[in-house]
Tab-separated table of C-alpha atoms and ligand atoms in Angstrom:
chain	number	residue	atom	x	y	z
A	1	UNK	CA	94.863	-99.507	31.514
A	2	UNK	CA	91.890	-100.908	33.600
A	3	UNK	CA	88.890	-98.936	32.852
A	4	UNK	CA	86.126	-98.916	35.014
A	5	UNK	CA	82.996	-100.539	33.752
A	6	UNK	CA	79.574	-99.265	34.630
A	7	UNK	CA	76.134	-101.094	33.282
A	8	UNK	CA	72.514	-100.350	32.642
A	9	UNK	CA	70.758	-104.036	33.358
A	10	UNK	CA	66.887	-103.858	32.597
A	11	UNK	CA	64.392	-106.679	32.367
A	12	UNK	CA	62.405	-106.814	29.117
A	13	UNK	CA	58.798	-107.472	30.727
A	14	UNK	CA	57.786	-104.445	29.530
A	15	UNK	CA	58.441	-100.862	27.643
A	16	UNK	CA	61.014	-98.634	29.729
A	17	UNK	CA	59.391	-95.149	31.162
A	18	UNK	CA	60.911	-92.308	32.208
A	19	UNK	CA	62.234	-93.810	34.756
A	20	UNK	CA	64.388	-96.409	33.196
A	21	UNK	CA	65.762	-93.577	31.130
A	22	UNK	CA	67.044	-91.315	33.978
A	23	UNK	CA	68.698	-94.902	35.236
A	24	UNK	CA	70.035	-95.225	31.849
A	25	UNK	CA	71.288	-91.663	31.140
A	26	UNK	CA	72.943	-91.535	34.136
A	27	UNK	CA	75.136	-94.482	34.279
A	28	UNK	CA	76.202	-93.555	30.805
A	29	UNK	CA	77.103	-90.004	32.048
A	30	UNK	CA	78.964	-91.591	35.179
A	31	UNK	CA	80.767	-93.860	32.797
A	32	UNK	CA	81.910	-91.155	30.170
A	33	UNK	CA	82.759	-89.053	33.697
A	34	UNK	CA	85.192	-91.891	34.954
A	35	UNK	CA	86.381	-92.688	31.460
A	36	UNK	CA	85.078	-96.053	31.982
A	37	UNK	CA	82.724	-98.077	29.670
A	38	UNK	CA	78.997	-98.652	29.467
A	39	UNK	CA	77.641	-102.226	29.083
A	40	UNK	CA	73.741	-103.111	28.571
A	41	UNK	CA	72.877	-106.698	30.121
A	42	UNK	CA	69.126	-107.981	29.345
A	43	UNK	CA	68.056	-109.499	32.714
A	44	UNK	CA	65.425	-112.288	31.334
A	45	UNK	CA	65.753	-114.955	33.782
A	46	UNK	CA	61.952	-114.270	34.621
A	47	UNK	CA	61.244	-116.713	31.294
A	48	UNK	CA	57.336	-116.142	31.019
A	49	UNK	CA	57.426	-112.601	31.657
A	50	UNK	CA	60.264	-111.541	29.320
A	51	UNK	CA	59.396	-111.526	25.759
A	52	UNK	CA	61.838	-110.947	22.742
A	53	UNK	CA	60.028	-107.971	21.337
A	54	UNK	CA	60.536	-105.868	24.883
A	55	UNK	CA	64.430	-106.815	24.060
A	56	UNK	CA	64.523	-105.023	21.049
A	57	UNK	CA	62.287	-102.134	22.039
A	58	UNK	CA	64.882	-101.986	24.808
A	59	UNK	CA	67.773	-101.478	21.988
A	60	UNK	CA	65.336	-99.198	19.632
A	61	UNK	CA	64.417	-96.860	22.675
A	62	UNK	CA	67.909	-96.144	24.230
A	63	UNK	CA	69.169	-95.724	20.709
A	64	UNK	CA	66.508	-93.123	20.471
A	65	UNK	CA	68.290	-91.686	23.353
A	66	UNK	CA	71.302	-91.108	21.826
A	67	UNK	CA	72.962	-93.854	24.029
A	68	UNK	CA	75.434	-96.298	22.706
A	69	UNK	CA	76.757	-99.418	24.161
A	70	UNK	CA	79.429	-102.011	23.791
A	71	UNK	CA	78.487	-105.329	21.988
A	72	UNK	CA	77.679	-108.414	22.646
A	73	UNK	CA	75.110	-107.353	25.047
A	74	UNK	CA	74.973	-110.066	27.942
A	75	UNK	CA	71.543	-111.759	28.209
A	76	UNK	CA	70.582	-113.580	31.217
A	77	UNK	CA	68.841	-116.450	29.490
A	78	UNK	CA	71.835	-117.278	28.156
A	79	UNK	CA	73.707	-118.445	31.748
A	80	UNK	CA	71.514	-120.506	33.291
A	81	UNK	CA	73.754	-123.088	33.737
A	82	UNK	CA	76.366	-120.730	35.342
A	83	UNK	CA	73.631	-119.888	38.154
A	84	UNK	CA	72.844	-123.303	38.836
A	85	UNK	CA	76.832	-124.332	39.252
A	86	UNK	CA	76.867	-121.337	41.561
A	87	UNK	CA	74.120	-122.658	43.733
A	88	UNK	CA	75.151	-125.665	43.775
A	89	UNK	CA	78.235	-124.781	45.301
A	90	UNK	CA	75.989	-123.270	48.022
A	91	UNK	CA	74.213	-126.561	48.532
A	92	UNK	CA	77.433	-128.380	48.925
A	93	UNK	CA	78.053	-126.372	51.661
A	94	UNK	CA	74.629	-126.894	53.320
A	95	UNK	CA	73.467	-123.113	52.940
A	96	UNK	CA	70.533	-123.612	50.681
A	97	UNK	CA	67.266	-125.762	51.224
A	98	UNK	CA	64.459	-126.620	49.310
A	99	UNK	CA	61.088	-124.531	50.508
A	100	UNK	CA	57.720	-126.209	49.170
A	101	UNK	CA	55.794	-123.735	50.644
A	102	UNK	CA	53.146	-122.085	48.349
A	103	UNK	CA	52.363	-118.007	47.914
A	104	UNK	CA	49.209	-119.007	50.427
A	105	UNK	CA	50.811	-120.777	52.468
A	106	UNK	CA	53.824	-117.932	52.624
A	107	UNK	CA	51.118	-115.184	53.416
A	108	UNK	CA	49.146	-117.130	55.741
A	109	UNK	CA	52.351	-117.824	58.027
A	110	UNK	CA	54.684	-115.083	57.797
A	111	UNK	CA	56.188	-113.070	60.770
A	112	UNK	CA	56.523	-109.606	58.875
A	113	UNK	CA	57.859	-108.070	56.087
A	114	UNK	CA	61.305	-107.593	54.374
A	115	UNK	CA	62.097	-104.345	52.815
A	116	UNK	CA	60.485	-105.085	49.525
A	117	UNK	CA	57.116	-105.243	51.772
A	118	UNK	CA	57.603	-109.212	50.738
A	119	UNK	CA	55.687	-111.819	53.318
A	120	UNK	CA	58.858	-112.773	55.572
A	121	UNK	CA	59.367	-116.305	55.246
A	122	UNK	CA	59.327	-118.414	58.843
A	123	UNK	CA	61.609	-121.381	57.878
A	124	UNK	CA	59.316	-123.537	57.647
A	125	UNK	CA	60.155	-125.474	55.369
A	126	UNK	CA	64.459	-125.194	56.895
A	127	UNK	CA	62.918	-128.503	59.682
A	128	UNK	CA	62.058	-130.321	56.943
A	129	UNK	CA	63.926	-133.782	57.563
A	130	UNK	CA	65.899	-135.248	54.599
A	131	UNK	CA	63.709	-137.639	54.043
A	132	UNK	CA	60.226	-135.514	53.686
A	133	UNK	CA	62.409	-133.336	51.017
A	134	UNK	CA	63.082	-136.846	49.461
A	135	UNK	CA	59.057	-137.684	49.348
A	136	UNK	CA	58.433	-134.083	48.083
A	137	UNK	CA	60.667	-134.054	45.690
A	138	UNK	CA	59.467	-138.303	44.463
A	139	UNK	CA	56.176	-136.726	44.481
A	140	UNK	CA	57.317	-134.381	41.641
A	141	UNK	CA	56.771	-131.070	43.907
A	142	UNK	CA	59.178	-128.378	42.895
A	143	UNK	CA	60.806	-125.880	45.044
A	144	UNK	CA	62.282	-122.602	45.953
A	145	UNK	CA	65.552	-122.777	47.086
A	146	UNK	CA	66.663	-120.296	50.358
A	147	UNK	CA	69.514	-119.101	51.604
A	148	UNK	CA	69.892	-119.972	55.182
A	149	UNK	CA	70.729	-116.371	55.725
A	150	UNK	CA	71.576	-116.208	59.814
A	151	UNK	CA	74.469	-119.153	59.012
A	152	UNK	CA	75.828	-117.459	55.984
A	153	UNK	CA	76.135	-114.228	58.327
A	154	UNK	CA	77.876	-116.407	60.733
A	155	UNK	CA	80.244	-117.433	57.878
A	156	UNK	CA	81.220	-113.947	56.929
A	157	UNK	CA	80.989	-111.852	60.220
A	158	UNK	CA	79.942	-107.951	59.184
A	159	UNK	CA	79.142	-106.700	55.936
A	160	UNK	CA	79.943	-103.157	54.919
A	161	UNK	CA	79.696	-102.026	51.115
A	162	UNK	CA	80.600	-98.405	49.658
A	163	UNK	CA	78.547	-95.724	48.440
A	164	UNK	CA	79.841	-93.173	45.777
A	165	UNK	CA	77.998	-90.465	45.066
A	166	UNK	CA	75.732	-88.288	44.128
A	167	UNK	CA	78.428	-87.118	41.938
A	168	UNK	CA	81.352	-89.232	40.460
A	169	UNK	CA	83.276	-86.353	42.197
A	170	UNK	CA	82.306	-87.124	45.927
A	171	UNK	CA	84.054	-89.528	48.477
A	172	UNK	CA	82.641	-93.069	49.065
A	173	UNK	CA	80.935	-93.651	51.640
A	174	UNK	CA	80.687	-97.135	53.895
A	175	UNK	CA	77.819	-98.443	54.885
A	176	UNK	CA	76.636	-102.375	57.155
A	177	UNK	CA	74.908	-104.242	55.073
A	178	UNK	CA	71.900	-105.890	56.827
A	179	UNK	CA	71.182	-109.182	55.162
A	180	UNK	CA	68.839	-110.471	58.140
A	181	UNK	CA	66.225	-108.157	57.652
A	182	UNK	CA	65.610	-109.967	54.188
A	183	UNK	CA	65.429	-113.588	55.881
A	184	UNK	CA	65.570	-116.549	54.056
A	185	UNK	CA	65.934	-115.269	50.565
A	186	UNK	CA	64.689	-116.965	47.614
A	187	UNK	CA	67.941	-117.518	45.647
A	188	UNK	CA	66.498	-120.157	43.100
A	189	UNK	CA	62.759	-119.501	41.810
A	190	UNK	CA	60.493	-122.582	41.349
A	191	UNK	CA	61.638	-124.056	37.949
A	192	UNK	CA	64.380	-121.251	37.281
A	193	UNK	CA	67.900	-121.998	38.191
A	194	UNK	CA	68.485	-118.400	39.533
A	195	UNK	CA	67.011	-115.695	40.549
A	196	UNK	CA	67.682	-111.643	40.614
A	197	UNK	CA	69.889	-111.842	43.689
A	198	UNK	CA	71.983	-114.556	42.430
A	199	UNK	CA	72.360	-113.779	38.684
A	200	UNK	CA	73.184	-109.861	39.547
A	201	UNK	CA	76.279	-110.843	41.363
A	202	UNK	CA	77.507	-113.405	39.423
A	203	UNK	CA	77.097	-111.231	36.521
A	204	UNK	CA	78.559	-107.995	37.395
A	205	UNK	CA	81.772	-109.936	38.591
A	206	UNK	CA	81.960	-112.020	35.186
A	207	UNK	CA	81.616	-108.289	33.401
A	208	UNK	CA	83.809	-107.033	35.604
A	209	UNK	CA	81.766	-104.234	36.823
A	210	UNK	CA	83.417	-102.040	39.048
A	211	UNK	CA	80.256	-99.066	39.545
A	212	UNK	CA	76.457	-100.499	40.184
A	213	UNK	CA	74.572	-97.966	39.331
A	214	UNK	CA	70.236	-98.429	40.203
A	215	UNK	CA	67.518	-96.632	41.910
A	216	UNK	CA	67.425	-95.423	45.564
A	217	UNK	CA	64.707	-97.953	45.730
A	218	UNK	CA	67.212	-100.969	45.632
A	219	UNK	CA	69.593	-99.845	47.708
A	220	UNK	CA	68.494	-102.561	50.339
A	221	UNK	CA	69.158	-105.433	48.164
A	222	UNK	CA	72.787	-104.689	48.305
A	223	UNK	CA	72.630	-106.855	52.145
A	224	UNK	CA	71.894	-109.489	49.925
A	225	UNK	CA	74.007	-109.139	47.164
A	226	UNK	CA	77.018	-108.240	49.469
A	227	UNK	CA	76.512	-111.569	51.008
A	228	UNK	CA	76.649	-113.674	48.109
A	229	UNK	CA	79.454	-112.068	46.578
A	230	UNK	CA	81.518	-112.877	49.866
A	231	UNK	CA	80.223	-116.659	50.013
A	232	UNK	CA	80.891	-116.682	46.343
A	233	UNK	CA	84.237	-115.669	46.312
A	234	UNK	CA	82.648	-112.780	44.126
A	235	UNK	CA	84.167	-109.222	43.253
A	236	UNK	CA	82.431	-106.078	45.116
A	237	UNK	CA	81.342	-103.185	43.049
A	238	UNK	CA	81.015	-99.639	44.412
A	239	UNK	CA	77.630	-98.769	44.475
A	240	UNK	CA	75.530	-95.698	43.631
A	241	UNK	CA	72.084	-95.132	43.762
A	242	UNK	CA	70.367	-92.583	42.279
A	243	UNK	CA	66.987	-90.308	42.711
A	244	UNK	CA	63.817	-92.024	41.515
A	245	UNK	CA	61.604	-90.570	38.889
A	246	UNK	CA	58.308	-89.898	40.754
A	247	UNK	CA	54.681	-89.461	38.677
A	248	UNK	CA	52.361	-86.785	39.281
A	249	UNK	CA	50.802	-88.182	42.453
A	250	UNK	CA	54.437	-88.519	43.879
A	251	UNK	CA	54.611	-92.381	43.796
A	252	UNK	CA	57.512	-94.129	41.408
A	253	UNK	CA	56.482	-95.215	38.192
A	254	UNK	CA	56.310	-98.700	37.434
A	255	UNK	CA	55.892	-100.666	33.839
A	256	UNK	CA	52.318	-102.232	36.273
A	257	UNK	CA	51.007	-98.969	36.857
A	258	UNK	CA	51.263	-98.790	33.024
A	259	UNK	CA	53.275	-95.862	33.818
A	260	UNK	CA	53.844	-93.584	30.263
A	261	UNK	CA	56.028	-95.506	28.031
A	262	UNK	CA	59.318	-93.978	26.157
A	263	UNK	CA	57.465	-95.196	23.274
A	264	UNK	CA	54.572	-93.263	23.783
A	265	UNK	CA	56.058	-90.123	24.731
A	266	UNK	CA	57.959	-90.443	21.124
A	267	UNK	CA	54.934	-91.715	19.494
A	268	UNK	CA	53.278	-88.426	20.442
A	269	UNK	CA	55.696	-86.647	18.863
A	270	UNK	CA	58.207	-85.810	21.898
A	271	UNK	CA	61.921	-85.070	21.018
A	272	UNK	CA	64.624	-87.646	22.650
A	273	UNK	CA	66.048	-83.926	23.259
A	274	UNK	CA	63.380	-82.863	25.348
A	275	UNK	CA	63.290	-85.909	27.706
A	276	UNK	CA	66.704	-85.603	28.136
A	277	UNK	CA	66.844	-82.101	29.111
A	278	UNK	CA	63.791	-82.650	31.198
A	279	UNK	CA	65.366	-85.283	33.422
A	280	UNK	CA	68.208	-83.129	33.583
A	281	UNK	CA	70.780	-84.354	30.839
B	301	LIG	N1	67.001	-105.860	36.220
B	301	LIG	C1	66.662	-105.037	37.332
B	301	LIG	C2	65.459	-104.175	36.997
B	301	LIG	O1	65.172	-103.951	35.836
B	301	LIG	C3	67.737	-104.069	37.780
B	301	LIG	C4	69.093	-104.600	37.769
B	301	LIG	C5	70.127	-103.940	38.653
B	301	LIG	O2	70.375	-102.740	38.621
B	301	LIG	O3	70.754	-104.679	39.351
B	301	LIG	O4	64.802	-103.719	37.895
C-alpha cells in the first residue's frame, strides 16, 4: 500500500526554538494521523552557514522530543549535482539568466518588494546581450541565476495548489498560486548550484512526499514552488501550513533574534513533557 509521506526539513544554521518544535510535532502527529511516514531532510545547501554540529543538535533535540524518524536522513549537501542537472534543463530551455548584479546594486534599483519584504529585482541584468554575459563571465564574475518568471507563467497558464487543513480531517482547499509577485527569483545562489526554491521541489518529489507541512509564514513560496514543479515535470504535494509560534512581544521567533533555544529550555531543567503539552501535544 502507498503510504503517504510527510517531512520535517530544517536548516542546521542554528539551534531549533520553540518554534521548529511545534513544526516538528505536528507533521509527526499529521503523519501518525494519515498512517503515513515521517522523514527528516537536513536542508544545508547554504554551505557557510550550516555547520555539522547544528546537524546533530538537530538529531539530539527532536530525539529529546520523543520524535523518531526513518533513516537515512536526506541531506542537501549531498545533491548538488542533482540541482545543477535540474537547472540546467531550465537553461536549455532559455528560462534562466545569469544576474551580476550586487546586494547594492539590487537595493539601489529595485521597484518594490516580494512577499519575503526582499528588494524586487528589475531585470536588469535579463538585457544583458550574450556577449556582455560572455565578458562577465571571462572576467571571472560569478552570478545568480533567475528564473524568467512572466515566460515560465506563459508556459504553464494558471497555477492552483491545495490546502489541507487545519486538521488532517478537513477538506482541501484550492488556491492560484501567484508566482509574479515574487519576480525574477533567484533559483541558483552565487557559487551554489541551487537554492531553497529549487532543492525543496526537487526533493520532496525524489522522497515522494505527498503532505508539505511548514509555517503560515511560507505559504507564499508555494507560487514559486508550484511553478517549478510544473516546468520540472515535478510531483505536487498537498500543502498545509500551520500557526506560527509567536514570542512575548507577538513577533515570530527566529534562530537571529537568538530566540530561546530547545537546548536551553532543557538545559534549564525543562521537561520535553512540558514543551510538548505547552504547544499543545
Ligand atoms: N528548510 C526550511 C527552513 O528551515 C524549511 C523547509 C520547508 O518546509 O520547505 O526554514
Amino acid at each position: 500500500m502507498l503510504r503517504p509521506v510527510l517531512r520535517f526539513a530544517p536548516s542546521p544554521n542554528g539551534l531549533l526554538h520553540l518554534g521548529h518544535a511545534y513544526s516538528a510535532l505536528f507533521t509527526s502527529v499529521w503523519a501518525e494521523a494519515l498512517g503515513g511516514r515521517f522523514l527528516i531532510r537536513i536542508e544545508d545547501t547554504d554551505l557557510t552557514r550550516s555547520k555539522p554540529e547544528f546537524t546533530e543538535a538537530i538529531f539530539a533535540d527532536l530525539a529529546w522530543l520523543g520524535l523518531s524518524w526513518e533513516e537515512p536522513v536526506l541531506r542537501q549537501s549531498t545533491r548538488f549535482p542533482l540541482y545543477a542537472a535540474a537547472a540546467d534543463r531550465l537553461k536549455a530551455r532559455d528560462l534562466l539568466y545569469p544576474c551580476f548584479c550586487s546586494r547594492t546594486e539590487l537595493a539601489a534599483s529595485s521597484t518594490g518588494t516580494d512577499p519575503d519584504g526582499a528588494p524586487l529585482y528589475p531585470g536588469t541584468c535579463r538585457h544583458l546581450s550574450a556577449a556582455e554575459v560572455k565578458q562577465r563571465f571571462a572576467e571571472g564574475r560569478v552570478a545568480n541565476w533567475r528564473l524568467k518568471t512572466d515566460e515560465a507563467m506563459a508556459l504553464t497558464g494558471l497555477l492552483t495548489y491545495s490546502v489541507a487543513g487545519p486538521t488532517p480531517a478537513d477538506r482541501p482547499q484550492i488556491r492560484y498560486a501567484r508566482p509574479e509577485r515574487w519576480g525574477d527569483v533567484v533559483l541558483q545562489r552565487k557559487g551554489t548550484p541551487t537554492s531553497y526554491h529549487l532543492s525543496v521541489v526537487i526533493d520532496d518529489d525524489a522522497q515522494g512526499v505527498t503532505h508539505v507541512t511548514r509555517g503560515r509564514d511560507m505559504e507564499p513560496s508555494t507560487d514559486i514552488h508550484v511553478l517549478l514543479q510544473m516546468l520540472l515535470g515535478l510531483s505536487s504535494p498537498l500543502y498545509t501550513f500551520h500557526k506560527l509560534i509567536l514570542d512575548a512581544e507577538g513577533k515570530k521567533l527566529s534562530k537571529s533574534k537568538g530566540s530561546t533555544s530547545l537546548r536551553s529550555l532543557r538545559e534549564a531543567g525543562r521537561t520535553a513533557e512540558e514543551i510538548r503539552r505547552e504547544l499543545g501535544f
